[in-house]
Tab-separated table of C-alpha atoms in Angstrom:
chain	number	residue	atom	x	y	z
A	1023	MET	CA	23.194	18.799	20.032
A	1024	LEU	CA	20.168	21.050	20.049
A	1025	ASP	CA	22.341	24.018	20.432
A	1026	ARG	CA	23.670	23.093	16.994
A	1027	LEU	CA	20.501	23.238	15.258
A	1028	GLU	CA	19.694	25.960	12.889
A	1029	PHE	CA	16.251	27.358	12.825
A	1030	HIS	CA	14.810	28.794	9.574
A	1031	ARG	CA	11.793	31.273	9.424
A	1032	SER	CA	9.979	31.660	6.168
A	1033	HIS	CA	7.040	33.282	4.952
A	1034	ASP	CA	7.076	31.676	1.669
A	1035	VAL	CA	5.467	28.312	1.449
A	1036	ASP	CA	7.104	27.488	-1.938
A	1037	ASP	CA	10.272	27.665	-0.166
A	1038	VAL	CA	9.503	25.071	2.266
A	1039	ARG	CA	6.640	23.212	1.090
A	1040	ARG	CA	8.489	20.259	-0.156
A	1041	THR	CA	10.438	19.930	3.131
A	1042	ILE	CA	7.225	20.273	5.044
A	1043	LEU	CA	5.237	17.563	3.246
A	1044	ASP	CA	8.208	14.958	3.284
A	1045	LEU	CA	8.370	15.456	7.040
A	1046	HIS	CA	4.640	15.096	7.279
A	1047	VAL	CA	4.960	11.921	5.588
A	1048	GLU	CA	7.653	10.620	7.660
A	1049	VAL	CA	6.352	11.838	11.051
A	1050	ARG	CA	2.687	10.940	10.383
A	1051	GLY	CA	3.795	7.500	8.953
A	1052	ASP	CA	5.824	6.823	12.073
A	1053	PHE	CA	2.680	7.173	14.177
A	1054	GLY	CA	0.439	5.091	11.549
A	1055	LEU	CA	-1.723	8.053	10.552
A	1056	LEU	CA	-1.489	8.447	6.865
A	1057	ASP	CA	-4.066	5.811	5.877
A	1058	ARG	CA	-6.574	8.342	7.726
A	1059	PRO	CA	-8.496	10.607	5.396
A	1060	PHE	CA	-7.506	13.796	7.302
A	1061	ASN	CA	-3.795	12.909	7.372
A	1062	THR	CA	-3.051	11.863	3.743
A	1063	VAL	CA	-0.428	13.930	2.111
A	1064	GLU	CA	-3.018	15.274	-0.183
A	1065	ARG	CA	-5.266	16.683	2.592
A	1066	PHE	CA	-2.487	17.836	4.535
A	1067	ASP	CA	-0.995	19.785	1.342
A	1068	GLU	CA	-4.454	21.340	0.815
A	1069	ARG	CA	-4.782	22.773	4.417
A	1070	LEU	CA	-0.940	23.919	4.109
A	1071	LEU	CA	-1.590	25.752	1.073
A	1072	ALA	CA	-4.784	27.430	2.426
A	1073	TYR	CA	-3.076	28.404	5.769
A	1074	ALA	CA	-0.185	29.717	3.773
A	1075	GLN	CA	-2.427	32.190	2.034
A	1076	ARG	CA	-3.479	33.881	5.288
A	1077	PRO	CA	-1.862	37.210	6.070
A	1078	GLY	CA	0.963	36.764	8.604
A	1079	TRP	CA	1.582	32.957	8.091
A	1080	GLU	CA	5.052	31.727	8.827
A	1081	THR	CA	6.800	28.651	9.442
A	1082	VAL	CA	10.171	27.641	11.225
A	1083	VAL	CA	12.192	24.658	10.011
A	1084	ALA	CA	14.865	23.264	12.201
A	1085	ARG	CA	17.862	21.809	10.550
A	1086	THR	CA	21.345	20.096	11.449
A	1087	PRO	CA	24.387	21.794	10.501
A	1088	GLY	CA	24.454	19.843	7.390
A	1089	ARG	CA	21.167	21.096	6.413
A	1090	GLU	CA	19.111	18.011	7.314
A	1091	PRO	CA	15.725	18.681	8.240
A	1092	VAL	CA	14.830	17.687	11.819
A	1093	GLY	CA	11.395	19.305	12.100
A	1094	PHE	CA	8.916	22.287	11.390
A	1095	CYS	CA	5.897	24.072	12.762
A	1096	PHE	CA	3.844	26.836	11.374
A	1097	GLY	CA	0.963	29.237	12.308
A	1098	THR	CA	-0.816	32.348	11.594
A	1099	PRO	CA	-2.610	35.272	13.437
A	1100	LEU	CA	-6.421	34.808	13.454
A	1101	ALA	CA	-7.919	37.618	11.242
A	1102	PRO	CA	-11.256	39.454	12.413
A	1103	ALA	CA	-13.152	37.055	9.906
A	1104	THR	CA	-11.463	33.863	10.878
A	1105	GLY	CA	-13.451	30.715	10.788
A	1106	TRP	CA	-11.183	29.262	13.459
A	1107	TRP	CA	-13.896	29.396	16.092
A	1108	THR	CA	-16.954	28.230	13.945
A	1109	SER	CA	-16.672	24.561	14.459
A	1110	MET	CA	-16.577	24.765	18.411
A	1111	LEU	CA	-18.536	21.973	19.964
A	1112	THR	CA	-18.160	23.766	23.398
A	1113	PRO	CA	-19.693	27.284	24.055
A	1114	LEU	CA	-17.434	29.884	25.005
A	1115	PRO	CA	-17.941	33.082	26.847
A	1116	ASP	CA	-19.131	36.195	24.836
A	1117	GLY	CA	-16.425	38.048	23.130
A	1118	TYR	CA	-13.777	35.069	23.670
A	1119	THR	CA	-13.879	34.466	19.858
A	1120	ALA	CA	-13.584	38.110	18.837
A	1121	GLU	CA	-10.476	38.528	16.757
A	1122	THR	CA	-8.669	41.583	15.772
A	1123	GLY	CA	-5.609	40.279	13.716
A	1124	THR	CA	-3.503	40.951	16.691
A	1125	ARG	CA	-5.146	39.094	19.507
A	1126	THR	CA	-4.619	35.429	18.935
A	1127	PHE	CA	-2.008	33.522	17.072
A	1128	ALA	CA	-2.973	29.929	15.921
A	1129	PHE	CA	-0.087	27.465	16.298
A	1130	GLN	CA	-1.325	25.187	13.535
A	1131	GLU	CA	1.142	22.367	13.075
A	1132	ILE	CA	4.315	20.662	14.142
A	1133	CYS	CA	6.452	17.619	13.262
A	1134	VAL	CA	9.613	16.285	14.628
A	1135	ARG	CA	11.746	13.385	13.146
A	1136	LYS	CA	11.685	10.160	15.367
A	1137	ALA	CA	15.459	10.395	16.024
A	1138	TRP	CA	15.098	13.942	17.410
A	1139	ARG	CA	12.030	13.321	19.649
A	1140	GLY	CA	12.569	13.766	23.321
A	1141	ARG	CA	15.418	16.229	23.122
A	1142	GLY	CA	13.477	19.513	23.256
A	1143	VAL	CA	13.229	20.029	19.402
A	1144	ALA	CA	9.595	20.582	19.626
A	1145	ARG	CA	9.544	23.223	22.353
A	1146	ARG	CA	12.347	25.138	20.688
A	1147	LEU	CA	10.534	25.038	17.414
A	1148	HIS	CA	7.538	26.191	19.203
A	1149	ASP	CA	9.248	29.084	21.004
A	1150	GLU	CA	11.166	29.999	17.776
A	1151	LEU	CA	7.811	30.662	15.936
A	1152	LEU	CA	6.275	32.496	18.375
A	1153	ALA	CA	9.403	34.898	19.190
A	1154	GLY	CA	8.850	38.365	18.301
A	1155	HIS	CA	4.987	37.986	18.049
A	1156	ALA	CA	2.804	40.718	19.894
A	1157	GLU	CA	-0.413	38.694	19.771
A	1158	GLU	CA	-1.972	38.491	23.373
A	1159	ARG	CA	-2.591	34.737	23.322
A	1160	VAL	CA	-1.882	31.545	21.278
A	1161	THR	CA	-4.078	28.675	20.554
A	1162	LEU	CA	-3.784	25.096	19.207
A	1163	LEU	CA	-5.718	21.998	18.615
A	1164	VAL	CA	-4.656	18.664	19.660
A	1165	ASN	CA	-6.069	15.232	19.344
A	1166	PRO	CA	-6.619	14.383	23.000
A	1167	ASP	CA	-5.919	10.824	22.176
A	1168	ALA	CA	-2.696	11.341	20.558
A	1169	GLY	CA	0.074	9.217	22.257
A	1170	GLY	CA	-2.345	8.030	24.872
A	1171	GLY	CA	-2.847	11.689	25.991
A	1172	LYS	CA	0.829	12.428	26.238
A	1173	LEU	CA	0.892	14.989	23.507
A	1174	LYS	CA	-2.009	16.953	25.240
A	1175	ALA	CA	-0.020	16.618	28.472
A	1176	VAL	CA	3.129	18.103	26.552
A	1177	TYR	CA	1.199	21.236	25.879
A	1178	GLU	CA	-0.238	21.358	29.238
A	1179	SER	CA	3.350	21.455	30.586
A	1180	TRP	CA	3.999	24.349	28.275
A	1181	GLY	CA	1.293	26.507	29.850
A	1182	TYR	CA	-1.650	25.767	27.436
A	1183	GLN	CA	-5.101	24.881	28.871
A	1184	GLU	CA	-8.060	23.337	27.391
A	1185	ILE	CA	-10.937	25.725	26.733
A	1186	GLY	CA	-13.257	23.289	24.738
A	1187	LYS	CA	-13.689	21.117	21.881
A	1188	GLN	CA	-13.932	21.411	18.095
A	1189	GLN	CA	-14.153	19.435	14.829
A	1190	PRO	CA	-12.804	21.751	12.129
A	1191	PHE	CA	-13.218	19.306	9.155
A	1192	GLU	CA	-15.490	16.504	8.746
A	1193	ASP	CA	-12.829	13.967	8.412
A	1194	SER	CA	-10.620	15.549	11.348
A	1195	PRO	CA	-10.775	14.029	14.871
A	1196	LYS	CA	-12.547	16.007	17.691
A	1197	PHE	CA	-9.743	18.174	19.016
A	1198	SER	CA	-9.032	19.717	22.245
A	1199	VAL	CA	-8.665	23.550	21.818
A	1200	MET	CA	-6.079	24.779	24.043
A	1201	MET	CA	-4.940	28.512	24.774
A	1202	ARG	CA	-2.345	30.273	26.768
A	1203	PRO	CA	-1.047	33.741	26.900
A	1204	LEU	CA	1.391	34.295	24.399
A	1205	ARG	CA	3.989	35.751	26.786
A	1206	HIS	CA	4.508	32.863	29.127
A	1207	GLY	CA	5.797	33.638	32.565
């Protein structure tokens, strides 16, 4: 069934905003997270719109042949004046956070509907979003407690390694910051 999914890339948040918000509510609701201030639909929409204003932002939405949305992911290259590294709780080596606009791609969000989890959809969304990107490396944030640590283990199986911790928003969890070369293998 995975081979029948269609993956739609967009750089226009207005084309996909309603779908992304609906999936956020469904998926985060499945995990009982919508009552946490950081995960409310309003806070998520605020972050989505802010991310979507950055140069190079894009999303991939997976859909069934009948156009039913299955999941999404999105991200953006880190600009030279990015604030991505300012909330690090762990010091990093000199030069590690120097960005050029082409050095690091930030993989910012991913959601997959419950019926489609465990089928490789998340990995496929991830790979579809990163396809064609020329950045040297890709970074993401993950709550190390999510799924009892299973979510972080999934990213590790995809080649990511933890490089430190950060708390980018006052109401966000303390995330593990993970990194891997963009071209894996």
